[in-house]
Amino acid sequence: MSKTTLQFLLLGFILVLAQVVVFNHICLFNVAVPMVFFYLIIRLPITLSINWVLTIGFFLGLIVDIFSDTYGMNALACTIEAMLRRPILRLYVPREEDLTRPEPSMYSLGTSAYLKYLLTMTLLYCTLIFLIEAFTFFNPIQLGLRIVTSTMLSMVLMLGIDSLMTPRSEKRL
């Protein structure tokens, strides 16, 4: 196994553990629920084949589903997110050759493109998970409020995780 593979396995283990033990028990003002475990899908290398990305996304969601009693909701949302990852990245980075590193980060994409990518992916995941959970548009204001607040809270937490993940040599730039 390469060093990068071990780093992603460790990151996935830590994110799933943090999600199941800590973040699943946080609900700010009964609307904002932080979701950070799918950050692994966001940071997967662009060079990874779609088959691996879909497999990782499915099993990542399935593991969180098993420990959260959510009956496949996270597995479905993570699989859709993994499938749409590359087209969403192409919205903000038209040529993959422009990337300095294969992993999407603030350093490789630039601050503006990375924040747009992170916001789009987080908004997509929160929209999917809350639509799957509600499975109705009965209370659209509550649904919209949950999506927006959870997106913002999750994005702030993922930016914090991203700052911890970035090597010191990249932070100077």
Short mmCIF file of N, CA, C and O in Angstrom, two decimals, residues 43-171:
data_model
loop_
_atom_site.label_atom_id
_atom_site.label_comp_id
_atom_site.label_asym_id
_atom_site.label_seq_id
_atom_site.Cartn_x
_atom_site.Cartn_y
_atom_site.Cartn_z
N ARG A 43 -12.15 14.89 -1.29
CA ARG A 43 -10.70 14.95 -1.39
C ARG A 43 -10.06 13.79 -2.17
O ARG A 43 -8.85 13.76 -2.35
N LEU A 44 -10.84 12.84 -2.65
CA LEU A 44 -10.26 11.73 -3.41
C LEU A 44 -9.55 12.26 -4.65
O LEU A 44 -10.01 13.22 -5.27
N PRO A 45 -8.43 11.65 -5.04
CA PRO A 45 -7.69 12.12 -6.22
C PRO A 45 -8.54 12.04 -7.49
O PRO A 45 -9.35 11.12 -7.67
N ILE A 46 -8.34 13.00 -8.37
CA ILE A 46 -9.06 13.05 -9.63
C ILE A 46 -8.67 11.87 -10.52
O ILE A 46 -9.47 11.40 -11.32
N THR A 47 -7.46 11.39 -10.36
CA THR A 47 -6.96 10.30 -11.19
C THR A 47 -7.57 8.94 -10.84
O THR A 47 -7.42 7.99 -11.59
N LEU A 48 -8.28 8.86 -9.72
CA LEU A 48 -8.91 7.61 -9.30
C LEU A 48 -10.06 7.29 -10.24
O LEU A 48 -10.86 8.17 -10.60
N SER A 49 -10.19 6.03 -10.64
CA SER A 49 -11.24 5.65 -11.60
C SER A 49 -12.62 5.80 -10.95
O SER A 49 -12.78 5.70 -9.73
N ILE A 50 -13.61 5.99 -11.79
CA ILE A 50 -14.98 6.19 -11.32
C ILE A 50 -15.49 4.96 -10.57
O ILE A 50 -16.28 5.08 -9.62
N ASN A 51 -15.04 3.78 -10.96
CA ASN A 51 -15.46 2.55 -10.26
C ASN A 51 -15.01 2.57 -8.81
O ASN A 51 -15.77 2.21 -7.90
N TRP A 52 -13.77 2.98 -8.57
CA TRP A 52 -13.27 3.06 -7.20
C TRP A 52 -13.98 4.16 -6.42
O TRP A 52 -14.30 3.99 -5.25
N VAL A 53 -14.22 5.28 -7.05
CA VAL A 53 -14.88 6.40 -6.36
C VAL A 53 -16.29 6.01 -5.95
O VAL A 53 -16.72 6.26 -4.82
N LEU A 54 -17.03 5.34 -6.85
CA LEU A 54 -18.38 4.90 -6.52
C LEU A 54 -18.38 3.84 -5.41
O LEU A 54 -19.22 3.87 -4.50
N THR A 55 -17.42 2.93 -5.46
CA THR A 55 -17.31 1.89 -4.44
C THR A 55 -16.99 2.50 -3.08
O THR A 55 -17.62 2.16 -2.07
N ILE A 56 -16.03 3.41 -3.06
CA ILE A 56 -15.65 4.07 -1.81
C ILE A 56 -16.83 4.87 -1.27
O ILE A 56 -17.14 4.83 -0.08
N GLY A 57 -17.51 5.61 -2.16
CA GLY A 57 -18.67 6.40 -1.73
C GLY A 57 -19.77 5.54 -1.15
O GLY A 57 -20.34 5.85 -0.10
N PHE A 58 -20.08 4.43 -1.81
CA PHE A 58 -21.13 3.54 -1.31
C PHE A 58 -20.78 2.97 0.06
O PHE A 58 -21.59 3.01 0.99
N PHE A 59 -19.57 2.42 0.18
CA PHE A 59 -19.20 1.80 1.45
C PHE A 59 -19.02 2.82 2.57
O PHE A 59 -19.32 2.52 3.73
N LEU A 60 -18.58 4.01 2.24
CA LEU A 60 -18.48 5.08 3.25
C LEU A 60 -19.87 5.40 3.80
O LEU A 60 -20.08 5.46 5.02
N GLY A 61 -20.83 5.59 2.90
CA GLY A 61 -22.21 5.85 3.34
C GLY A 61 -22.82 4.67 4.07
O GLY A 61 -23.54 4.84 5.05
N LEU A 62 -22.52 3.45 3.61
CA LEU A 62 -23.06 2.25 4.25
C LEU A 62 -22.55 2.10 5.68
O LEU A 62 -23.31 1.74 6.58
N ILE A 63 -21.27 2.38 5.89
CA ILE A 63 -20.71 2.27 7.24
C ILE A 63 -21.39 3.27 8.18
O ILE A 63 -21.75 2.93 9.31
N VAL A 64 -21.59 4.49 7.71
CA VAL A 64 -22.28 5.49 8.55
C VAL A 64 -23.73 5.06 8.77
O VAL A 64 -24.27 5.22 9.87
N ASP A 65 -24.38 4.49 7.75
CA ASP A 65 -25.75 4.00 7.90
C ASP A 65 -25.86 2.90 8.95
O ASP A 65 -26.80 2.88 9.74
N ILE A 66 -24.90 2.02 8.96
CA ILE A 66 -24.93 0.91 9.92
C ILE A 66 -24.87 1.43 11.35
O ILE A 66 -25.61 0.97 12.22
N PHE A 67 -24.01 2.40 11.59
CA PHE A 67 -23.86 2.92 12.95
C PHE A 67 -24.87 4.00 13.31
O PHE A 67 -24.98 4.37 14.46
N SER A 68 -25.62 4.49 12.34
CA SER A 68 -26.56 5.58 12.60
C SER A 68 -28.02 5.16 12.45
O SER A 68 -28.91 5.97 12.66
N ASP A 69 -28.28 3.92 12.05
CA ASP A 69 -29.64 3.43 11.82
C ASP A 69 -30.40 4.31 10.83
O ASP A 69 -31.53 4.73 11.09
N THR A 70 -29.79 4.58 9.69
CA THR A 70 -30.44 5.43 8.70
C THR A 70 -30.86 4.66 7.45
O THR A 70 -31.30 5.27 6.48
N TYR A 71 -30.75 3.35 7.44
CA TYR A 71 -31.35 2.47 6.44
C TYR A 71 -30.97 2.79 5.00
O TYR A 71 -31.82 2.83 4.12
N GLY A 72 -29.73 3.08 4.73
CA GLY A 72 -29.26 3.26 3.36
C GLY A 72 -29.34 4.66 2.82
O GLY A 72 -28.99 4.89 1.66
N MET A 73 -29.80 5.61 3.61
CA MET A 73 -29.91 6.99 3.12
C MET A 73 -28.55 7.57 2.79
O MET A 73 -28.37 8.21 1.75
N ASN A 74 -27.58 7.39 3.69
CA ASN A 74 -26.24 7.92 3.45
C ASN A 74 -25.55 7.18 2.31
O ASN A 74 -24.79 7.80 1.55
N ALA A 75 -25.78 5.89 2.18
CA ALA A 75 -25.18 5.13 1.08
C ALA A 75 -25.68 5.66 -0.26
O ALA A 75 -24.89 5.84 -1.20
N LEU A 76 -26.97 5.94 -0.37
CA LEU A 76 -27.52 6.48 -1.60
C LEU A 76 -26.98 7.87 -1.88
O LEU A 76 -26.53 8.16 -2.99
N ALA A 77 -26.99 8.73 -0.88
CA ALA A 77 -26.51 10.11 -1.06
C ALA A 77 -25.02 10.14 -1.40
O ALA A 77 -24.59 10.91 -2.27
N CYS A 78 -24.23 9.31 -0.74
CA CYS A 78 -22.78 9.27 -1.02
C CYS A 78 -22.49 8.71 -2.40
O CYS A 78 -21.56 9.16 -3.07
N THR A 79 -23.26 7.74 -2.85
CA THR A 79 -23.05 7.18 -4.18
C THR A 79 -23.39 8.21 -5.26
O THR A 79 -22.65 8.36 -6.23
N ILE A 80 -24.47 8.93 -5.08
CA ILE A 80 -24.82 9.99 -6.04
C ILE A 80 -23.77 11.09 -6.01
O ILE A 80 -23.35 11.59 -7.06
N GLU A 81 -23.32 11.44 -4.82
CA GLU A 81 -22.27 12.46 -4.69
C GLU A 81 -20.98 12.02 -5.38
O GLU A 81 -20.33 12.80 -6.06
N ALA A 82 -20.62 10.76 -5.20
CA ALA A 82 -19.41 10.24 -5.84
C ALA A 82 -19.55 10.24 -7.36
O ALA A 82 -18.59 10.52 -8.08
N MET A 83 -20.75 9.97 -7.85
CA MET A 83 -20.98 9.94 -9.28
C MET A 83 -20.89 11.35 -9.88
O MET A 83 -20.38 11.53 -10.99
N LEU A 84 -21.33 12.36 -9.15
CA LEU A 84 -21.37 13.73 -9.67
C LEU A 84 -20.12 14.54 -9.34
O LEU A 84 -20.02 15.71 -9.71
N ARG A 85 -19.17 13.94 -8.64
CA ARG A 85 -17.97 14.65 -8.20
C ARG A 85 -17.17 15.23 -9.36
O ARG A 85 -16.82 16.41 -9.37
N ARG A 86 -16.86 14.43 -10.33
CA ARG A 86 -16.03 14.89 -11.45
C ARG A 86 -16.75 15.95 -12.31
O ARG A 86 -16.15 16.95 -12.66
N PRO A 87 -18.04 15.78 -12.67
CA PRO A 87 -18.71 16.84 -13.43
C PRO A 87 -18.80 18.16 -12.65
O PRO A 87 -18.67 19.23 -13.25
N ILE A 88 -18.98 18.10 -11.35
CA ILE A 88 -19.02 19.32 -10.55
C ILE A 88 -17.65 19.98 -10.52
O ILE A 88 -17.54 21.20 -10.63
N LEU A 89 -16.61 19.20 -10.41
CA LEU A 89 -15.26 19.75 -10.43
C LEU A 89 -14.96 20.41 -11.77
O LEU A 89 -14.31 21.46 -11.83
N ARG A 90 -15.47 19.84 -12.85
CA ARG A 90 -15.26 20.42 -14.18
C ARG A 90 -15.97 21.75 -14.35
O ARG A 90 -15.61 22.53 -15.23
N LEU A 91 -16.98 22.02 -13.54
CA LEU A 91 -17.63 23.34 -13.59
C LEU A 91 -16.66 24.45 -13.21
O LEU A 91 -16.73 25.56 -13.73
N TYR A 92 -15.78 24.14 -12.28
CA TYR A 92 -14.88 25.17 -11.72
C TYR A 92 -13.45 25.06 -12.23
O TYR A 92 -12.72 26.03 -12.17
N VAL A 93 -13.06 23.89 -12.71
CA VAL A 93 -11.73 23.70 -13.29
C VAL A 93 -11.95 23.03 -14.65
O VAL A 93 -12.12 21.81 -14.71
N PRO A 94 -11.95 23.80 -15.73
CA PRO A 94 -12.28 23.22 -17.02
C PRO A 94 -11.29 22.17 -17.52
O PRO A 94 -11.67 21.21 -18.15
N ARG A 95 -10.02 22.34 -17.20
CA ARG A 95 -9.01 21.37 -17.65
C ARG A 95 -8.33 20.77 -16.43
O ARG A 95 -7.80 21.50 -15.60
N GLU A 96 -8.35 19.45 -16.35
CA GLU A 96 -7.72 18.79 -15.22
C GLU A 96 -6.21 18.91 -15.25
O GLU A 96 -5.55 18.72 -14.24
N GLU A 97 -5.66 19.25 -16.40
CA GLU A 97 -4.21 19.44 -16.51
C GLU A 97 -3.76 20.68 -15.74
O GLU A 97 -2.59 20.84 -15.42
N ASP A 98 -4.69 21.59 -15.46
CA ASP A 98 -4.36 22.81 -14.73
C ASP A 98 -4.11 22.56 -13.24
O ASP A 98 -3.59 23.42 -12.55
N LEU A 99 -4.50 21.39 -12.75
CA LEU A 99 -4.33 21.08 -11.33
C LEU A 99 -2.85 20.83 -11.04
O LEU A 99 -2.16 20.14 -11.79
N THR A 100 -2.38 21.38 -9.92
CA THR A 100 -0.98 21.16 -9.53
C THR A 100 -0.82 19.81 -8.83
O THR A 100 0.27 19.25 -8.83
N ARG A 101 -1.88 19.33 -8.21
CA ARG A 101 -1.88 18.03 -7.54
C ARG A 101 -3.16 17.30 -7.91
O ARG A 101 -4.15 17.93 -8.21
N PRO A 102 -3.18 15.96 -7.84
CA PRO A 102 -4.40 15.24 -8.23
C PRO A 102 -5.53 15.35 -7.22
O PRO A 102 -6.67 15.08 -7.55
N GLU A 103 -5.23 15.75 -5.98
CA GLU A 103 -6.26 15.88 -4.96
C GLU A 103 -6.82 17.30 -4.98
O GLU A 103 -6.06 18.26 -4.93
N PRO A 104 -8.14 17.45 -5.02
CA PRO A 104 -8.71 18.79 -4.94
C PRO A 104 -8.44 19.41 -3.57
O PRO A 104 -8.73 18.82 -2.54
N SER A 105 -7.84 20.57 -3.57
CA SER A 105 -7.56 21.29 -2.34
C SER A 105 -7.47 22.77 -2.66
O SER A 105 -7.51 23.16 -3.83
N MET A 106 -7.35 23.59 -1.64
CA MET A 106 -7.22 25.02 -1.85
C MET A 106 -5.95 25.34 -2.62
O MET A 106 -5.91 26.25 -3.43
N TYR A 107 -4.92 24.55 -2.38
CA TYR A 107 -3.64 24.75 -3.06
C TYR A 107 -3.72 24.36 -4.53
O TYR A 107 -3.23 25.09 -5.39
N SER A 108 -4.34 23.24 -4.83
CA SER A 108 -4.35 22.77 -6.22
C SER A 108 -5.39 23.48 -7.08
O SER A 108 -5.18 23.66 -8.27
N LEU A 109 -6.52 23.88 -6.51
CA LEU A 109 -7.58 24.52 -7.28
C LEU A 109 -7.56 26.04 -7.19
O LEU A 109 -8.10 26.71 -8.06
N GLY A 110 -6.99 26.55 -6.13
CA GLY A 110 -7.11 27.98 -5.85
C GLY A 110 -8.25 28.17 -4.87
O GLY A 110 -9.19 27.37 -4.82
N THR A 111 -8.20 29.24 -4.11
CA THR A 111 -9.18 29.45 -3.04
C THR A 111 -10.60 29.57 -3.57
O THR A 111 -11.52 28.93 -3.09
N SER A 112 -10.80 30.39 -4.58
CA SER A 112 -12.14 30.64 -5.11
C SER A 112 -12.76 29.37 -5.69
O SER A 112 -13.90 29.03 -5.36
N ALA A 113 -12.03 28.68 -6.55
CA ALA A 113 -12.57 27.47 -7.17
C ALA A 113 -12.82 26.37 -6.13
O ALA A 113 -13.82 25.66 -6.20
N TYR A 114 -11.92 26.26 -5.15
CA TYR A 114 -12.09 25.22 -4.13
C TYR A 114 -13.31 25.51 -3.26
O TYR A 114 -14.07 24.59 -2.93
N LEU A 115 -13.50 26.77 -2.87
CA LEU A 115 -14.66 27.10 -2.05
C LEU A 115 -15.96 26.87 -2.81
O LEU A 115 -16.94 26.39 -2.23
N LYS A 116 -15.99 27.17 -4.10
CA LYS A 116 -17.18 26.90 -4.90
C LYS A 116 -17.43 25.39 -5.01
O LYS A 116 -18.57 24.93 -4.90
N TYR A 117 -16.36 24.64 -5.24
CA TYR A 117 -16.46 23.18 -5.34
C TYR A 117 -16.96 22.60 -4.02
O TYR A 117 -17.88 21.77 -4.00
N LEU A 118 -16.37 23.04 -2.91
CA LEU A 118 -16.77 22.53 -1.59
C LEU A 118 -18.22 22.90 -1.28
O LEU A 118 -18.98 22.07 -0.78
N LEU A 119 -18.61 24.12 -1.58
CA LEU A 119 -19.99 24.56 -1.34
C LEU A 119 -20.97 23.75 -2.18
O LEU A 119 -22.00 23.30 -1.67
N THR A 120 -20.65 23.54 -3.44
CA THR A 120 -21.56 22.79 -4.32
C THR A 120 -21.70 21.34 -3.85
O THR A 120 -22.82 20.81 -3.79
N MET A 121 -20.59 20.72 -3.51
CA MET A 121 -20.64 19.33 -3.04
C MET A 121 -21.39 19.21 -1.71
O MET A 121 -22.17 18.27 -1.52
N THR A 122 -21.15 20.14 -0.81
CA THR A 122 -21.83 20.10 0.49
C THR A 122 -23.32 20.37 0.33
O THR A 122 -24.15 19.69 0.95
N LEU A 123 -23.67 21.34 -0.50
CA LEU A 123 -25.08 21.64 -0.75
C LEU A 123 -25.77 20.45 -1.41
O LEU A 123 -26.90 20.10 -1.04
N LEU A 124 -25.10 19.81 -2.34
CA LEU A 124 -25.66 18.63 -3.00
C LEU A 124 -25.91 17.51 -1.99
O LEU A 124 -26.99 16.92 -1.96
N TYR A 125 -24.93 17.24 -1.14
CA TYR A 125 -25.10 16.16 -0.17
C TYR A 125 -26.23 16.46 0.82
O TYR A 125 -27.08 15.61 1.08
N CYS A 126 -26.23 17.67 1.36
CA CYS A 126 -27.27 18.02 2.34
C CYS A 126 -28.66 18.00 1.70
O CYS A 126 -29.62 17.56 2.32
N THR A 127 -28.76 18.46 0.46
CA THR A 127 -30.05 18.42 -0.23
C THR A 127 -30.49 16.97 -0.43
O THR A 127 -31.65 16.63 -0.16
N LEU A 128 -29.58 16.13 -0.87
CA LEU A 128 -29.93 14.72 -1.09
C LEU A 128 -30.35 14.04 0.21
O LEU A 128 -31.39 13.37 0.26
N ILE A 129 -29.57 14.20 1.25
CA ILE A 129 -29.85 13.47 2.49
C ILE A 129 -31.16 13.93 3.13
O ILE A 129 -31.95 13.12 3.62
N PHE A 130 -31.45 15.23 3.08
CA PHE A 130 -32.69 15.71 3.70
C PHE A 130 -33.91 15.43 2.83
O PHE A 130 -35.01 15.21 3.35
N LEU A 131 -33.76 15.42 1.50
CA LEU A 131 -34.87 15.02 0.64
C LEU A 131 -35.17 13.53 0.80
O LEU A 131 -36.34 13.13 0.81
N ILE A 132 -34.14 12.72 0.90
CA ILE A 132 -34.34 11.28 1.11
C ILE A 132 -34.99 11.04 2.47
O ILE A 132 -35.89 10.21 2.60
N GLU A 133 -34.54 11.79 3.47
CA GLU A 133 -35.10 11.61 4.82
C GLU A 133 -36.56 12.05 4.88
O GLU A 133 -37.40 11.34 5.42
N ALA A 134 -36.87 13.20 4.31
CA ALA A 134 -38.24 13.72 4.38
C ALA A 134 -39.15 12.98 3.40
O ALA A 134 -40.29 12.67 3.71
N PHE A 135 -38.66 12.73 2.20
CA PHE A 135 -39.39 12.08 1.12
C PHE A 135 -40.72 12.75 0.84
O PHE A 135 -41.68 12.13 0.43
N THR A 136 -40.77 14.05 1.12
CA THR A 136 -41.96 14.83 0.86
C THR A 136 -41.59 16.31 0.83
O THR A 136 -40.55 16.71 1.35
N PHE A 137 -42.45 17.11 0.22
CA PHE A 137 -42.27 18.56 0.23
C PHE A 137 -43.35 19.19 1.11
O PHE A 137 -43.79 20.31 0.87
N PHE A 138 -43.78 18.47 2.15
CA PHE A 138 -44.88 18.94 2.99
C PHE A 138 -44.54 20.25 3.68
O PHE A 138 -45.36 21.13 3.77
N ASN A 139 -43.34 20.38 4.20
CA ASN A 139 -42.93 21.59 4.89
C ASN A 139 -41.67 22.14 4.20
O ASN A 139 -40.56 21.94 4.69
N PRO A 140 -41.82 22.83 3.07
CA PRO A 140 -40.66 23.26 2.29
C PRO A 140 -39.78 24.28 3.01
O PRO A 140 -38.58 24.32 2.79
N ILE A 141 -40.35 25.11 3.86
CA ILE A 141 -39.55 26.10 4.58
C ILE A 141 -38.61 25.40 5.57
O ILE A 141 -37.43 25.72 5.64
N GLN A 142 -39.14 24.45 6.32
CA GLN A 142 -38.32 23.69 7.26
C GLN A 142 -37.25 22.91 6.53
O GLN A 142 -36.10 22.86 6.96
N LEU A 143 -37.61 22.30 5.40
CA LEU A 143 -36.67 21.53 4.60
C LEU A 143 -35.55 22.44 4.07
O LEU A 143 -34.37 22.11 4.19
N GLY A 144 -35.92 23.58 3.53
CA GLY A 144 -34.92 24.53 3.02
C GLY A 144 -34.02 25.05 4.11
O GLY A 144 -32.80 25.20 3.92
N LEU A 145 -34.59 25.33 5.27
CA LEU A 145 -33.81 25.81 6.40
C LEU A 145 -32.81 24.75 6.87
O LEU A 145 -31.65 25.07 7.16
N ARG A 146 -33.25 23.50 6.93
CA ARG A 146 -32.34 22.41 7.33
C ARG A 146 -31.21 22.25 6.33
O ARG A 146 -30.06 22.03 6.71
N ILE A 147 -31.52 22.35 5.03
CA ILE A 147 -30.50 22.19 4.00
C ILE A 147 -29.47 23.31 4.08
O ILE A 147 -28.26 23.06 4.09
N VAL A 148 -29.93 24.55 4.16
CA VAL A 148 -29.01 25.70 4.16
C VAL A 148 -28.15 25.73 5.42
O VAL A 148 -26.93 25.91 5.35
N THR A 149 -28.76 25.56 6.59
CA THR A 149 -27.99 25.64 7.83
C THR A 149 -27.02 24.46 7.98
O THR A 149 -25.89 24.64 8.42
N SER A 150 -27.45 23.28 7.58
CA SER A 150 -26.54 22.13 7.64
C SER A 150 -25.40 22.27 6.65
O SER A 150 -24.26 21.89 6.95
N THR A 151 -25.68 22.84 5.50
CA THR A 151 -24.62 23.08 4.51
C THR A 151 -23.58 24.05 5.06
O THR A 151 -22.38 23.80 4.97
N MET A 152 -24.04 25.14 5.64
CA MET A 152 -23.10 26.13 6.18
C MET A 152 -22.28 25.56 7.34
O MET A 152 -21.06 25.74 7.39
N LEU A 153 -22.94 24.86 8.27
CA LEU A 153 -22.23 24.28 9.40
C LEU A 153 -21.23 23.22 8.93
O LEU A 153 -20.07 23.20 9.38
N SER A 154 -21.64 22.36 8.01
CA SER A 154 -20.75 21.32 7.50
C SER A 154 -19.57 21.93 6.75
O SER A 154 -18.44 21.47 6.88
N MET A 155 -19.84 22.97 5.98
CA MET A 155 -18.77 23.59 5.21
C MET A 155 -17.73 24.23 6.12
O MET A 155 -16.53 24.11 5.88
N VAL A 156 -18.17 24.89 7.17
CA VAL A 156 -17.23 25.49 8.12
C VAL A 156 -16.38 24.41 8.78
O VAL A 156 -15.15 24.56 8.91
N LEU A 157 -16.99 23.32 9.17
CA LEU A 157 -16.24 22.22 9.78
C LEU A 157 -15.26 21.59 8.80
O LEU A 157 -14.12 21.27 9.15
N MET A 158 -15.67 21.43 7.54
CA MET A 158 -14.77 20.84 6.54
C MET A 158 -13.62 21.78 6.20
O MET A 158 -12.52 21.32 5.91
N LEU A 159 -13.85 23.08 6.23
CA LEU A 159 -12.75 24.02 6.02
C LEU A 159 -11.74 23.91 7.17
O LEU A 159 -10.53 24.02 6.95
N GLY A 160 -12.24 23.69 8.38
CA GLY A 160 -11.35 23.47 9.51
C GLY A 160 -10.55 22.19 9.36
O GLY A 160 -9.34 22.16 9.61
N ILE A 161 -11.20 21.13 8.91
CA ILE A 161 -10.50 19.87 8.67
C ILE A 161 -9.49 20.05 7.55
O ILE A 161 -8.37 19.54 7.62
N ASP A 162 -9.87 20.79 6.53
CA ASP A 162 -8.97 21.04 5.40
C ASP A 162 -7.72 21.79 5.84
O ASP A 162 -6.63 21.51 5.36
N SER A 163 -7.89 22.74 6.76
CA SER A 163 -6.71 23.48 7.24
C SER A 163 -5.79 22.58 8.06
O SER A 163 -4.58 22.77 8.07
N LEU A 164 -6.34 21.57 8.72
CA LEU A 164 -5.51 20.61 9.45
C LEU A 164 -4.83 19.63 8.50
O LEU A 164 -3.73 19.15 8.79
N MET A 165 -5.46 19.34 7.37
CA MET A 165 -4.93 18.36 6.41
C MET A 165 -3.84 18.94 5.51
O MET A 165 -3.05 18.20 4.97
N THR A 166 -3.83 20.26 5.33
CA THR A 166 -2.90 20.87 4.39
C THR A 166 -1.50 20.90 5.00
O THR A 166 -1.32 21.41 6.11
N PRO A 167 -0.51 20.39 4.29
CA PRO A 167 0.87 20.44 4.80
C PRO A 167 1.34 21.89 4.96
O PRO A 167 0.89 22.78 4.26
N ARG A 168 2.28 22.12 5.86
CA ARG A 168 2.78 23.46 6.13
C ARG A 168 3.37 24.13 4.91
O ARG A 168 3.25 25.33 4.73
N SER A 169 4.01 23.36 4.04
CA SER A 169 4.64 23.95 2.86
C SER A 169 3.59 24.55 1.91
O SER A 169 3.85 25.51 1.23
N GLU A 170 2.38 23.99 1.88
CA GLU A 170 1.32 24.51 1.04
C GLU A 170 0.66 25.74 1.66
O GLU A 170 0.14 26.57 0.95
N LYS A 171 0.64 25.84 3.00
CA LYS A 171 -0.02 26.96 3.65
C LYS A 171 0.69 28.28 3.41
O LYS A 171 0.09 29.33 3.48
#
